[in-house]
Amino acid sequence: MAELAITARGLTKQYGAVTALDGIDLAVSSGTVYALLGPNGAGKTTTINILTTLTRPTTGEATVCGHDVLRQADQVRACIGVTFQDIVLDPDLTGREVLDIHGRLYRQPGALRRRRLAELVELVQLGDAIDRRVRTYSGGMKRRLELARGLMTEPRVLFLDEPTQGLDPQNRVGIWGYIRELNRVRGLTLLLTTHYMDEAEALASQVGIVDRGRLVAEGTPGELVATLGADVIRVRGQGEQAHFVAEVARLPFVVRVETDAADAMVLVYVDSGSRRLVEVVGAASGNGFLVEDVTLARPSLGDVFLHHTGRALRD
Amino acid sequence: MYATFVIWNKHMTKFLRSTEELLGLALQSVLWVVLFGVGMRGMIAEVDGRDYMSYILPGIIALSALGGAVGGGMVLLDERLRGILKEYLAAPIPRLSILLGSATSTATKALIQATIMLVVGILMGARLAPNPLGWLASLLLIAIFAVGFSGLALAVAAVSRSIAGYHGMIFLFNLPLLFASNALYPLAVLPGWMLAIVLLNPTTYLIDAVRALAFGTEVTLPLPLSVAVVCLFAAGCTWLALRLFRRSISA
């Protein structure tokens, strides 16, 4: 087992009567990309805030790079980079000043700052824009500048809170590319939060599904999906769902049946979708359930989320 | 505390870049001297044996120091509301250096303001006392007072939820500071109830001391008392800023 870059045991956080975290355990190996996947308000940002020493947990403990986040906060701070959920940049400074001031806060010598700056401008492709004021940047450029700032001090662990929120598809794929490169080429450990399933699927070697302050499932995207069955037949329809669900559940090849009330959708997990499709749809006939739409797919992380929380994860 | 210097330096860079803020602050103070001072001078030849311009200049200097401090507090507030504070908080720097960076930049702005005012006032005919040691002592007192204002502005900035809320709270300090003090009129002409309020205003003590030290007016309050009040004011406000700032980052 590789060395652990991040550990957490029993993290809880109370804000008055509100429970933001309800006991989170984490073990993230060095060199992995770990994605915390969950809806807004699930506790992802609170987890990042505790791991980056911004917030104290109500109970529980955590380490980053082997240092305790409470007792050795400065050692933790020195070995991590962070980008926050909101864009956190001074509009009146140039990109170069933002990076330079960041390096100075960490007491990087001038020669090192100039070298890092040149490397990072190259990596995130900011080019000549680096000498323009941040207020002239597009959303994608701001995100890229923030990523560069997080990397300025050559952290061992990088935390990214919703790194592509609000970006157009082209910029999202661009950020994904940088994240993959940082992990593969430089062996950087990344912990990112996201409420986009495709983002977790595209980037993460480990996914933790968070809901209402708890980690409800954890594993590689492949493992998480495999527990649900080989294929999923999604049946959307009108009328009496219960009979249909009971009928389908009785079929021998059905691994599991789930419903998503909000979408009037029934999800039937089977061993082999294309061979069982006809029988599944046939089960609907004559019991008051009118099938409107049927799709056949490999289960996704979205289905995993629905399975563990009883609710669909919406973007 | 290298981080304090980095943050101070960053704030000053932003300050020198925001031309509107610079112009606005400078003009506001200059207008006071030029319009109010010159206008009143036509009516009031002298107060306590001094020309009126020399008489009101210390008060206007105090007012412009407040203006500078308000601008400095805005920077902390802006960084708090934008979340830029989180960049500092995630960095391996002492928490105190974050507040000190803001406090030093705020006090610097307040002092720059005060100095501009002094120069404009002298150009407009205020006459300094002959002893340069008195000028230096006055500047030092104004600097201490500026630290106090900065503390006040930062304390308000640490708890305000919006820019409008901040300005609203600061405005509460702004007017009484000038009118409920001896900035524009001598203590001797005030009725008893107003005198009581004026004597609670630390600005009164600063103005009395600066008048005596820099402009050669007779003191109306004991000088050691004035110095003590100014120092206490600065210490109290700094303490308040520290407390409210600690509370705001631990939330």
Short mmCIF file of N, CA and C in Angstrom, two decimals, chain A residues 15 52-55 74 77-78 80 82 84-94 97-98 101-102 104-107 113 133 149, chain B residues 1-7 9-10 13-14 17-18 78-79 82-95 249-251:
data_model
loop_
_atom_site.label_atom_id
_atom_site.label_comp_id
_atom_site.label_asym_id
_atom_site.label_seq_id
_atom_site.Cartn_x
_atom_site.Cartn_y
_atom_site.Cartn_z
N TYR A 15 -22.45 23.59 12.63
CA TYR A 15 -22.60 25.04 12.61
C TYR A 15 -23.89 25.32 13.34
N THR A 52 -7.59 21.76 4.63
CA THR A 52 -6.66 22.84 4.29
C THR A 52 -6.48 23.81 5.44
N THR A 53 -6.90 23.42 6.64
CA THR A 53 -6.71 24.16 7.90
C THR A 53 -7.51 25.46 8.00
N LEU A 54 -8.50 25.66 7.12
CA LEU A 54 -9.29 26.90 7.21
C LEU A 54 -10.35 26.80 8.30
N THR A 55 -10.84 25.60 8.55
CA THR A 55 -11.90 25.40 9.53
C THR A 55 -11.47 24.30 10.49
N ASP A 74 0.84 24.72 10.23
CA ASP A 74 1.77 25.39 9.33
C ASP A 74 2.51 24.42 8.41
N ARG A 77 0.05 23.58 5.75
CA ARG A 77 -0.09 24.69 4.81
C ARG A 77 1.07 24.75 3.84
N ALA A 78 2.27 24.40 4.35
CA ALA A 78 3.46 24.52 3.50
C ALA A 78 3.50 23.44 2.42
N ILE A 80 0.71 22.07 0.82
CA ILE A 80 -0.49 21.95 -0.02
C ILE A 80 -0.67 23.16 -0.93
N VAL A 82 -4.17 25.09 -2.95
CA VAL A 82 -5.63 25.08 -2.87
C VAL A 82 -6.21 25.97 -3.96
N PHE A 84 -10.17 27.53 -4.56
CA PHE A 84 -11.44 27.58 -3.84
C PHE A 84 -12.61 27.50 -4.81
N GLN A 85 -13.77 27.27 -4.23
CA GLN A 85 -14.96 27.11 -5.07
C GLN A 85 -15.28 28.39 -5.84
N ASP A 86 -15.26 29.52 -5.16
CA ASP A 86 -15.48 30.79 -5.85
C ASP A 86 -14.15 31.25 -6.40
N ILE A 87 -14.23 32.10 -7.40
CA ILE A 87 -12.98 32.66 -7.93
C ILE A 87 -12.49 33.71 -6.95
N VAL A 88 -11.27 33.51 -6.48
CA VAL A 88 -10.72 34.34 -5.42
C VAL A 88 -9.47 35.03 -5.96
N LEU A 89 -9.69 36.17 -6.64
CA LEU A 89 -8.58 36.87 -7.27
C LEU A 89 -8.79 38.38 -7.12
N ASP A 90 -7.68 39.10 -7.00
CA ASP A 90 -7.74 40.56 -6.96
C ASP A 90 -7.88 41.09 -8.38
N PRO A 91 -9.00 41.74 -8.72
CA PRO A 91 -9.16 42.18 -10.11
C PRO A 91 -8.15 43.24 -10.54
N ASP A 92 -7.60 43.99 -9.58
CA ASP A 92 -6.71 45.10 -9.94
C ASP A 92 -5.24 44.70 -10.07
N LEU A 93 -4.94 43.43 -9.82
CA LEU A 93 -3.56 42.99 -9.99
C LEU A 93 -3.44 42.26 -11.33
N THR A 94 -2.22 42.21 -11.86
CA THR A 94 -2.01 41.41 -13.07
C THR A 94 -1.81 39.96 -12.65
N GLU A 97 1.45 39.45 -11.02
CA GLU A 97 1.51 39.91 -9.62
C GLU A 97 0.82 38.92 -8.68
N VAL A 98 -0.31 38.36 -9.13
CA VAL A 98 -1.02 37.39 -8.30
C VAL A 98 -0.10 36.23 -7.95
N ILE A 101 3.04 37.50 -5.74
CA ILE A 101 2.70 37.77 -4.34
C ILE A 101 2.47 36.46 -3.60
N HIS A 102 1.83 35.52 -4.29
CA HIS A 102 1.59 34.22 -3.65
C HIS A 102 2.92 33.55 -3.28
N ARG A 104 5.72 35.01 -2.73
CA ARG A 104 6.38 35.76 -1.66
C ARG A 104 5.77 35.43 -0.30
N LEU A 105 4.45 35.20 -0.26
CA LEU A 105 3.82 34.81 1.00
C LEU A 105 4.45 33.52 1.53
N TYR A 106 4.90 32.66 0.62
CA TYR A 106 5.53 31.39 1.01
C TYR A 106 7.05 31.54 1.08
N ARG A 107 7.54 32.77 0.99
CA ARG A 107 8.97 33.06 1.09
C ARG A 107 9.80 32.37 0.02
N ARG A 113 10.82 32.16 -7.94
CA ARG A 113 9.51 32.66 -8.35
C ARG A 113 9.47 32.89 -9.85
N ARG A 133 -4.34 42.97 -16.31
CA ARG A 133 -5.08 42.93 -15.05
C ARG A 133 -6.08 41.78 -15.08
N ARG A 149 -1.76 29.40 -9.45
CA ARG A 149 -1.42 29.89 -8.11
C ARG A 149 -1.33 28.73 -7.13
N MET B 1 8.06 38.72 10.54
CA MET B 1 6.74 38.99 9.95
C MET B 1 6.88 39.50 8.52
N TYR B 2 7.57 38.68 7.70
CA TYR B 2 7.73 39.05 6.30
C TYR B 2 6.37 39.12 5.61
N ALA B 3 5.44 38.24 6.02
CA ALA B 3 4.12 38.20 5.39
C ALA B 3 3.40 39.54 5.56
N THR B 4 3.61 40.20 6.72
CA THR B 4 3.00 41.51 6.95
C THR B 4 3.46 42.49 5.87
N PHE B 5 4.77 42.43 5.59
CA PHE B 5 5.32 43.32 4.58
C PHE B 5 4.74 43.00 3.20
N VAL B 6 4.61 41.71 2.88
CA VAL B 6 4.07 41.32 1.56
C VAL B 6 2.65 41.84 1.40
N ILE B 7 1.85 41.70 2.46
CA ILE B 7 0.45 42.13 2.38
C ILE B 7 0.36 43.66 2.32
N ASN B 9 2.60 45.64 1.15
CA ASN B 9 3.09 45.99 -0.18
C ASN B 9 2.00 45.79 -1.24
N LYS B 10 1.27 44.69 -1.13
CA LYS B 10 0.21 44.40 -2.08
C LYS B 10 -0.89 45.46 -1.98
N THR B 13 0.20 48.67 -3.52
CA THR B 13 0.16 48.57 -4.98
C THR B 13 -1.26 48.82 -5.49
N LYS B 14 -2.22 48.17 -4.82
CA LYS B 14 -3.61 48.34 -5.24
C LYS B 14 -4.07 49.79 -5.03
N ARG B 17 -2.84 52.18 -7.56
CA ARG B 17 -3.41 51.89 -8.86
C ARG B 17 -4.83 52.40 -8.99
N SER B 18 -5.53 52.57 -7.84
CA SER B 18 -6.93 52.97 -7.94
C SER B 18 -7.00 54.50 -7.92
N ASP B 78 -13.10 44.16 1.44
CA ASP B 78 -13.16 43.66 0.07
C ASP B 78 -12.51 42.28 -0.01
N GLU B 79 -11.36 42.13 0.64
CA GLU B 79 -10.66 40.84 0.58
C GLU B 79 -11.44 39.78 1.34
N ARG B 82 -14.61 39.01 -0.94
CA ARG B 82 -14.23 38.27 -2.14
C ARG B 82 -13.67 36.90 -1.82
N GLY B 83 -13.26 36.69 -0.57
CA GLY B 83 -12.67 35.40 -0.20
C GLY B 83 -11.17 35.37 -0.34
N ILE B 84 -10.56 36.53 -0.68
CA ILE B 84 -9.10 36.57 -0.85
C ILE B 84 -8.40 36.25 0.47
N LEU B 85 -9.08 36.55 1.56
CA LEU B 85 -8.54 36.21 2.88
C LEU B 85 -8.20 34.73 2.98
N LYS B 86 -8.95 33.90 2.26
CA LYS B 86 -8.71 32.45 2.33
C LYS B 86 -7.34 32.09 1.76
N GLU B 87 -6.89 32.88 0.77
CA GLU B 87 -5.55 32.62 0.23
C GLU B 87 -4.51 32.80 1.34
N TYR B 88 -4.67 33.87 2.15
CA TYR B 88 -3.74 34.09 3.26
C TYR B 88 -3.88 33.00 4.31
N LEU B 89 -5.14 32.63 4.59
CA LEU B 89 -5.39 31.69 5.68
C LEU B 89 -4.85 30.30 5.37
N ALA B 90 -4.79 29.96 4.07
CA ALA B 90 -4.28 28.65 3.68
C ALA B 90 -2.75 28.66 3.57
N ALA B 91 -2.14 29.83 3.73
CA ALA B 91 -0.68 29.94 3.59
C ALA B 91 -0.02 29.79 4.95
N PRO B 92 1.22 29.29 4.96
CA PRO B 92 1.91 29.09 6.24
C PRO B 92 2.43 30.40 6.81
N ILE B 93 1.53 31.32 7.15
CA ILE B 93 1.92 32.61 7.73
C ILE B 93 1.12 32.81 9.01
N PRO B 94 1.68 33.59 9.97
CA PRO B 94 0.92 33.82 11.22
C PRO B 94 -0.38 34.55 10.92
N ARG B 95 -1.46 34.15 11.61
CA ARG B 95 -2.76 34.81 11.41
C ARG B 95 -2.65 36.31 11.69
N ILE B 249 -12.30 35.19 11.46
CA ILE B 249 -11.64 34.10 10.72
C ILE B 249 -11.88 32.74 11.36
N SER B 250 -12.36 32.70 12.58
CA SER B 250 -12.58 31.38 13.18
C SER B 250 -14.00 30.89 12.90
N ALA B 251 -14.80 31.76 12.32
CA ALA B 251 -16.20 31.38 12.07
C ALA B 251 -16.31 30.30 10.99
#
